[in-house]
Amino acid sequence: MTAIETTATIGVIGAGTMGAGIAQLAAAAGHPVLLFDAKEGAAATGRERMVAGLKKLIARGKIDAAKADAIIDRVQPVATMEALAPAALVVEAIVEDLDIKRKLFAALEDVVAPEAILATNTSSISVTAIARDLKQPGRFVGMHFFNPAVIMKLVEVISGVATSKEVAETVFATAENWGKIAVHAKSTPGFIVNRVARGFYAEALRLYEEQVADPATLDAIMTGAGGFRMGPFELMDLIGHDVNYAVSLSVFTAYYQEPRFRPALSQLELVNAGRLGRKSGQGFYGYAEGSEKPEPASETASPDAAPIEGLAPGIETEIDGVALKLTDGRTAREVAAETGRPVIICDLARDGASRMAFAVSPDVPENVVARVVATLAAQGIAATRLPDWPGLVLMRTLAVIANEGFEAVMQGVSDEAGVDTAMRYGVNYPKGPIGWAREVGLARIVAVLDNLHRLTGDPRYRASLRLRMALQD
């Protein structure tokens, strides 16, 4: 299926940050764009913000003035919905309210041509539910951009029960023509990104509540060992805890209280206290003038400790009778009891990591720990010693988000490539979780989940049947 021709008009409803961004994208691809907002003067204001943003890009040398002018010239604010009649595609980006969206599209359906495509930018509402009362629900589709729409690469193309395959393919091709990376998804709560990403936040909050480490240390492990651009706590502070908690609760409720999506009481307490993150000046971190971010817990390298030849993150070896093992979800104490020798359990760390976390069984000599820390320090890798806790941090988080990815594949929400693409470009994960899990080894991922399930008794760690079946592929 081919994309909508760039000579065709695109309509955008909602001139806020997201709607204006979508309008700019369509105009940059060459489309004439009609921008409508029910609030008087809002469409013109949205276009003015677009002008201001493009002027900043010109000043930074990111775009030339002629191209910017051409983009602006293609965007026309309109005062009525009826003015959207020529549009071949109309994208809605208004308030997240099912009844309001239904009423809008019911009215819009009588304005545009019968062959025009209707799209919603909803991030959380069922595409099927929005389209329920339409005369032609087959032409209705989700076109979920990520904020800011001009910068973020991903577009989730979401098919409801009635969405025609041809419409979804046309929107997919159009998104690609606008310079985006598109993925197909089935209309289910959270779609791909907001569903799979729940584990990134949930496991961090769980580890915090279990007193494994403080937010700064957990963030440092996820960024330094995992390569994530932001740790989960600083990201939740940026998003806003009211927003993040509401999404978690929404997905949890929509999946009939599925334990994998259980929200965290610690985050609810922040919301109750009005500590919403950056926008309120206080979240897990303080943002008032003069506030300093806490330092993560790190071991101090001893200059007298003898280095260990060949030691690097991910390498399993033995040092002076002490085994170094990559976590499989068991505690160091349990592994030591089974093998009859002291053990250091290491967390997952990617190639090029700047930090590695570990835990030790009670019988590990401190001089061996010192040698490990000194060897890592010589490679520019900070070491964080954690309590002897199952799954540690990065490995535990990867196991959970990969497990959710496999569950989404099993339920037909997307395929493996779609899940990995969505997470890489929708929330900037360093790797797609399913591909990353395959690199680590699915047997180890399943073992981590099974051991967490056994030790905690929490059904949130139940391994997906699709993940177990993948072991046989």
XYZ file of C-alpha atoms in Angstrom:
473
model
C 0.000 0.000 0.000
C 1.299 3.460 -0.888
C 1.336 6.540 1.284
C -1.148 9.366 0.895
C 0.083 11.668 -1.868
C 1.867 14.775 -0.614
C -0.498 16.888 -2.713
C -3.378 15.650 -0.520
C -4.577 17.809 2.344
C -4.080 16.685 5.945
C -6.387 17.865 8.706
C -5.302 18.107 12.337
C -7.744 18.634 15.195
C -6.204 20.039 18.358
C -3.558 22.759 18.197
C -1.742 22.015 21.435
C 1.848 20.796 21.595
C 1.052 17.418 20.055
C -1.397 18.625 17.418
C 0.874 21.447 16.280
C 3.766 19.001 16.093
C 1.768 16.627 13.894
C 0.739 19.529 11.669
C 4.381 20.546 11.302
C 5.394 16.990 10.382
C 2.753 16.750 7.670
C 3.675 20.163 6.294
C 7.369 19.286 6.307
C 6.530 16.239 4.168
C 4.891 18.572 1.634
C 1.187 18.339 2.527
C -1.165 21.287 2.732
C -2.376 21.209 6.357
C -5.590 22.494 7.897
C -5.251 23.037 11.651
C -8.445 23.256 13.705
C -9.078 23.732 17.412
C -12.475 24.203 19.025
C -11.059 26.925 21.284
C -11.206 30.283 19.543
C -7.776 31.496 18.459
C -6.010 28.295 19.526
C -5.198 27.170 15.976
C -3.530 30.499 15.185
C -1.629 30.308 18.470
C -0.482 26.775 17.629
C 0.837 27.988 14.289
C 2.659 30.863 16.031
C 4.368 28.379 18.372
C 5.395 26.429 15.312
C 6.940 29.582 13.828
C 8.838 30.247 17.061
C 10.141 26.706 17.168
C 11.323 26.797 13.575
C 13.088 30.138 14.170
C 15.097 28.470 16.940
C 16.053 25.685 14.549
C 17.148 28.261 11.963
C 19.311 29.992 14.585
C 20.966 26.673 15.449
C 21.576 25.840 11.798
C 19.235 22.828 11.869
C 17.034 24.065 9.041
C 17.342 26.791 6.433
C 14.960 29.735 6.424
C 13.444 28.920 3.036
C 12.457 25.425 4.117
C 11.026 26.715 7.382
C 8.985 29.331 5.545
C 7.642 26.662 3.187
C 6.511 24.545 6.145
C 4.701 27.466 7.752
C 3.087 28.494 4.475
C 1.515 25.039 4.149
C -0.209 25.247 7.562
C -3.534 27.065 7.526
C -5.496 27.594 10.753
C -9.241 27.133 10.238
C -12.105 28.279 12.455
C -14.612 25.465 11.883
C -14.579 21.697 11.591
C -16.456 22.034 8.300
C -13.325 23.615 6.822
C -11.641 20.190 7.087
C -13.847 18.832 4.287
C -10.995 18.563 1.697
C -8.751 16.460 3.981
C -7.690 12.986 2.895
C -6.554 12.201 6.428
C -7.639 13.865 9.673
C -5.593 13.257 12.826
C -7.193 14.098 16.176
C -4.994 15.179 19.098
C -7.364 16.428 21.781
C -8.175 15.587 25.401
C -8.059 11.895 26.427
C -11.789 11.455 26.952
C -13.706 8.669 25.212
C -17.080 10.449 25.009
C -15.553 13.653 23.657
C -13.612 11.749 21.001
C -16.683 9.748 19.958
C -18.758 12.907 19.533
C -15.984 14.609 17.573
C -15.578 11.766 15.088
C -19.336 11.309 14.719
C -19.525 14.951 13.618
C -16.356 14.753 11.525
C -17.595 11.706 9.616
C -20.305 13.821 7.989
C -17.822 16.549 7.045
C -15.099 14.700 5.149
C -15.313 12.551 2.027
C -16.346 8.890 2.410
C -12.842 7.744 1.457
C -11.048 10.028 3.923
C -9.150 8.317 6.737
C -9.904 9.246 10.346
C -7.128 8.826 12.905
C -6.756 9.336 16.630
C -3.525 10.120 18.438
C -4.827 8.579 21.663
C -2.170 7.069 23.908
C -4.492 5.041 26.103
C -8.098 4.797 24.852
C -9.309 1.807 22.851
C -9.370 2.577 19.141
C -12.218 0.080 18.837
C -14.225 1.938 21.470
C -13.756 5.347 19.837
C -14.892 3.977 16.459
C -17.899 2.089 17.864
C -20.662 4.409 16.631
C -19.140 5.437 13.299
C -20.971 4.623 10.089
C -17.670 3.555 8.510
C -15.498 2.239 11.360
C -13.227 0.529 8.858
C -11.610 3.855 7.952
C -10.769 4.639 11.575
C -7.254 3.956 12.921
C -4.905 4.924 15.719
C -1.893 7.036 14.778
C -0.030 7.386 18.063
C 2.851 9.859 17.953
C 5.231 10.365 20.860
C 5.977 13.704 22.448
C 7.544 15.803 21.012
C 6.084 14.574 17.754
C 8.599 16.441 15.581
C 11.553 14.737 17.317
C 10.436 11.303 18.501
C 10.758 8.757 15.720
C 8.029 6.249 16.513
C 4.420 6.093 15.358
C 2.238 3.235 16.578
C -0.349 2.443 13.888
C -3.175 0.885 15.861
C -5.916 -1.226 14.362
C -9.241 -1.592 16.122
C -11.577 -4.509 15.558
C -13.142 -2.835 12.510
C -10.071 -1.067 11.046
C -9.485 -2.160 7.471
C -6.079 -3.599 6.644
C -5.752 -1.203 3.702
C -6.330 1.835 5.921
C -3.729 0.665 8.444
C -1.208 0.027 5.671
C -1.838 3.427 4.112
C -1.308 5.201 7.434
C 1.808 3.100 8.088
C 3.274 4.122 4.722
C 2.274 7.745 5.280
C 4.001 7.829 8.673
C 7.155 6.480 7.053
C 6.843 9.093 4.318
C 6.786 11.721 7.077
C 10.167 10.462 8.263
C 8.858 8.301 11.090
C 9.485 4.690 12.070
C 6.097 2.993 12.108
C 4.954 -0.214 13.796
C 1.633 -2.015 13.578
C -0.215 -2.706 16.822
C -3.557 -4.159 17.825
C -5.824 -2.015 19.966
C -5.212 -3.300 23.479
C -4.568 -1.351 26.718
C -1.248 0.498 26.481
C -0.728 -0.648 22.869
C 2.986 -1.630 22.715
C 5.071 1.065 24.377
C 2.903 2.041 27.343
C 2.325 -1.643 28.072
C 5.879 -2.978 27.884
C 7.355 0.107 29.589
C 5.336 -0.541 32.762
C 7.992 -3.015 33.902
C 10.789 -0.459 33.594
C 9.107 1.706 36.212
C 7.492 -1.067 38.250
C 10.677 -3.031 38.936
C 12.573 0.097 39.955
C 9.795 1.024 42.361
C 9.658 -2.536 43.651
C 13.416 -2.601 44.284
C 13.146 0.738 46.046
C 10.295 -0.519 48.216
C 12.304 -3.659 49.003
C 15.125 -1.346 50.173
C 17.638 -2.868 47.789
C 19.012 0.573 46.896
C 18.094 4.257 46.803
C 16.774 5.941 43.622
C 20.125 7.492 42.686
C 21.885 4.124 42.857
C 19.156 2.298 40.947
C 19.178 5.015 38.269
C 22.968 4.792 37.993
C 22.824 1.031 37.470
C 20.199 1.329 34.742
C 22.119 4.048 32.886
C 25.693 2.939 33.576
C 25.208 -0.823 33.256
C 22.206 -0.848 30.931
C 22.783 2.133 28.670
C 19.367 3.699 29.249
C 19.404 7.448 28.607
C 17.614 8.145 31.872
C 17.087 6.049 34.959
C 13.509 5.139 35.894
C 13.304 7.532 38.862
C 14.589 10.593 37.022
C 12.319 9.701 34.104
C 9.266 9.399 36.370
C 10.185 12.765 37.892
C 10.318 14.204 34.365
C 7.017 12.678 33.226
C 5.261 13.600 36.452
C 4.195 11.059 39.056
C 0.546 11.967 38.680
C 0.716 11.127 34.970
C 2.916 8.043 35.346
C 0.859 6.610 38.201
C -2.397 7.276 36.321
C -1.125 5.364 33.271
C 0.001 2.449 35.451
C -3.362 2.348 37.205
C -5.206 2.584 33.888
C -3.323 -0.358 32.375
C -3.667 -2.368 35.615
C -7.426 -1.768 35.658
C -7.865 -2.418 31.936
C -6.173 -5.810 32.291
C -8.488 -6.798 35.164
C -5.857 -6.325 37.885
C -3.187 -8.415 36.164
C -0.342 -8.531 38.766
C 2.314 -7.682 36.147
C 0.887 -4.156 35.971
C 0.345 -3.544 39.694
C 1.046 0.122 40.569
C 3.395 1.012 43.420
C 2.259 2.429 46.748
C 5.468 4.444 47.000
C 4.541 6.348 43.860
C 0.976 6.864 45.068
C 2.377 8.388 48.254
C 4.371 10.893 46.201
C 1.197 11.826 44.327
C -0.693 12.157 47.618
C 2.049 14.438 48.926
C 1.999 16.608 45.803
C 5.580 15.606 45.023
C 4.988 15.196 41.331
C 8.566 15.594 40.114
C 10.160 18.435 38.180
C 6.925 20.357 37.711
C 6.331 20.579 41.470
C 9.972 20.999 42.453
C 10.168 17.692 44.315
C 9.791 14.049 43.388
C 12.288 11.336 44.127
C 14.820 14.137 43.661
C 14.675 17.798 44.595
C 14.548 20.468 41.877
C 14.467 23.651 43.915
C 17.307 26.104 43.428
C 20.433 24.755 45.077
C 19.216 21.158 45.141
C 21.886 18.558 44.432
C 21.248 15.086 43.102
C 22.445 12.378 45.508
C 25.486 10.345 44.512
C 24.942 6.655 43.767
C 26.464 4.062 46.080
C 29.852 2.977 44.735
C 32.657 0.879 46.169
C 36.025 2.577 46.667
C 38.860 0.874 44.822
C 41.893 -0.009 46.913
C 45.248 0.857 45.289
C 46.782 -2.147 47.034
C 44.381 -4.742 45.603
C 45.914 -7.062 43.019
C 44.110 -6.847 39.656
C 42.449 -9.931 38.163
C 43.602 -10.743 34.671
C 40.830 -11.130 32.107
C 38.011 -10.014 34.415
C 35.245 -7.980 32.768
C 31.463 -7.686 33.148
C 29.693 -10.819 31.988
C 32.706 -13.105 32.424
C 32.162 -16.032 34.766
C 35.368 -17.145 36.444
C 36.952 -18.147 39.760
C 39.214 -16.044 41.978
C 40.996 -17.547 44.949
C 38.294 -20.150 45.356
C 35.443 -17.653 44.914
C 33.129 -18.131 41.931
C 31.953 -15.115 39.924
C 28.600 -15.861 38.306
C 26.058 -13.910 36.298
C 22.719 -13.846 38.088
C 20.064 -16.400 37.244
C 17.663 -14.947 39.786
C 18.933 -16.850 42.817
C 20.625 -15.185 45.761
C 24.365 -15.534 46.299
C 23.668 -17.363 49.564
C 21.533 -19.951 47.749
C 24.109 -20.532 45.004
C 26.912 -20.819 47.572
C 24.950 -23.389 49.562
C 24.308 -25.429 46.429
C 27.887 -25.323 45.096
C 29.661 -25.504 48.436
C 31.894 -22.491 47.788
C 31.738 -18.708 48.154
C 30.162 -16.820 45.274
C 29.879 -13.290 43.907
C 26.700 -12.835 41.899
C 27.019 -10.185 39.191
C 24.230 -8.189 37.607
C 23.901 -7.888 33.855
C 26.087 -5.194 32.264
C 26.173 -4.339 28.572
C 29.342 -4.018 26.493
C 30.971 -0.692 27.277
C 29.235 -0.427 30.658
C 30.448 2.209 33.104
C 28.984 0.479 36.159
C 28.391 -3.050 37.402
C 26.362 -4.195 40.413
C 27.066 -7.318 42.432
C 26.190 -9.152 45.651
C 28.219 -11.639 47.688
C 27.547 -14.704 49.796
C 28.491 -14.307 53.489
C 31.689 -16.339 53.186
C 33.377 -14.270 50.451
C 36.686 -12.799 51.719
C 36.795 -8.991 51.559
C 40.168 -9.061 49.823
C 38.531 -10.841 46.846
C 35.806 -8.210 46.704
C 38.517 -5.523 46.788
C 40.322 -7.160 43.860
C 37.130 -7.265 41.798
C 36.373 -3.601 42.540
C 39.944 -2.516 41.723
C 39.967 -4.480 38.468
C 36.705 -2.901 37.341
C 37.915 0.565 38.380
C 41.017 0.141 36.240
C 38.670 -0.338 33.274
C 36.667 2.788 34.151
C 33.797 0.765 35.582
C 32.239 1.799 38.897
C 31.150 -1.035 41.169
C 28.002 -1.038 43.280
C 27.653 -3.621 46.020
C 24.027 -4.536 46.674
C 22.331 -6.605 49.350
C 22.095 -10.275 48.480
C 18.819 -9.980 46.604
C 17.251 -12.102 43.829
C 17.689 -10.984 40.226
C 19.650 -7.835 41.132
C 18.641 -4.744 39.101
C 19.309 -4.626 35.355
C 18.821 -8.351 34.778
C 15.594 -8.349 36.752
C 14.260 -5.366 34.820
C 15.203 -6.830 31.446
C 13.546 -10.136 32.333
C 10.308 -8.345 33.209
C 10.106 -6.076 30.152
C 11.161 -8.864 27.779
C 8.550 -11.134 29.342
C 5.886 -8.506 28.684
C 7.131 -8.164 25.119
C 6.703 -11.898 24.548
C 3.242 -11.760 26.136
C 2.247 -8.956 23.747
C 3.478 -11.036 20.800
C 1.505 -14.054 21.996
C -1.648 -11.936 22.168
C -1.148 -10.628 18.638
C -0.525 -7.034 19.650
C 2.576 -6.948 17.440
C 5.400 -9.186 16.306
C 8.843 -9.410 17.916
C 10.379 -6.896 15.532
C 7.514 -4.500 16.170
C 7.921 -4.717 19.935
C 11.665 -4.122 19.765
C 11.318 -1.258 17.285
C 8.604 0.372 19.377
C 10.673 0.288 22.558
C 13.842 1.530 20.887
C 12.233 4.473 19.132
C 9.233 5.197 21.354
C 11.106 5.391 24.667
C 14.741 5.258 23.506
C 15.670 1.889 24.998
C 19.284 0.986 24.169
C 18.120 -2.319 22.676
C 14.794 -3.933 21.923
C 13.905 -6.025 24.989
C 13.154 -9.235 23.097
C 16.342 -9.073 21.036
C 18.307 -8.175 24.161
C 16.823 -11.142 26.012
C 17.821 -13.425 23.161
C 21.387 -12.075 23.370
C 21.501 -12.812 27.105
C 19.916 -16.211 26.528
C 16.245 -17.018 26.913
C 17.022 -19.897 29.257
C 18.629 -17.463 31.687
C 15.743 -14.990 31.354
C 13.248 -17.738 32.159
C 15.415 -18.895 35.078
C 15.481 -15.350 36.493
C 11.700 -15.098 36.281
C 11.153 -18.570 37.705
C 13.481 -17.933 40.629
C 11.889 -14.563 41.348
C 8.474 -16.227 41.213
C 9.626 -19.005 43.540
C 11.338 -16.724 46.045
C 8.723 -13.961 46.151
C 5.568 -15.931 45.439
C 4.457 -12.942 43.361
C 2.556 -13.882 40.161
C 3.912 -10.764 38.455
C 6.999 -12.888 37.673
C 5.071 -15.649 35.926
C 6.924 -16.340 32.671
C 4.893 -15.883 29.503
C 3.959 -19.068 27.687
C 5.296 -17.472 24.485
C 8.658 -16.929 26.180
C 8.763 -20.567 27.306
C 7.797 -21.717 23.829
C 10.547 -19.541 22.348
C 13.072 -21.752 24.162
C 12.058 -24.509 21.749
C 12.428 -22.412 18.585
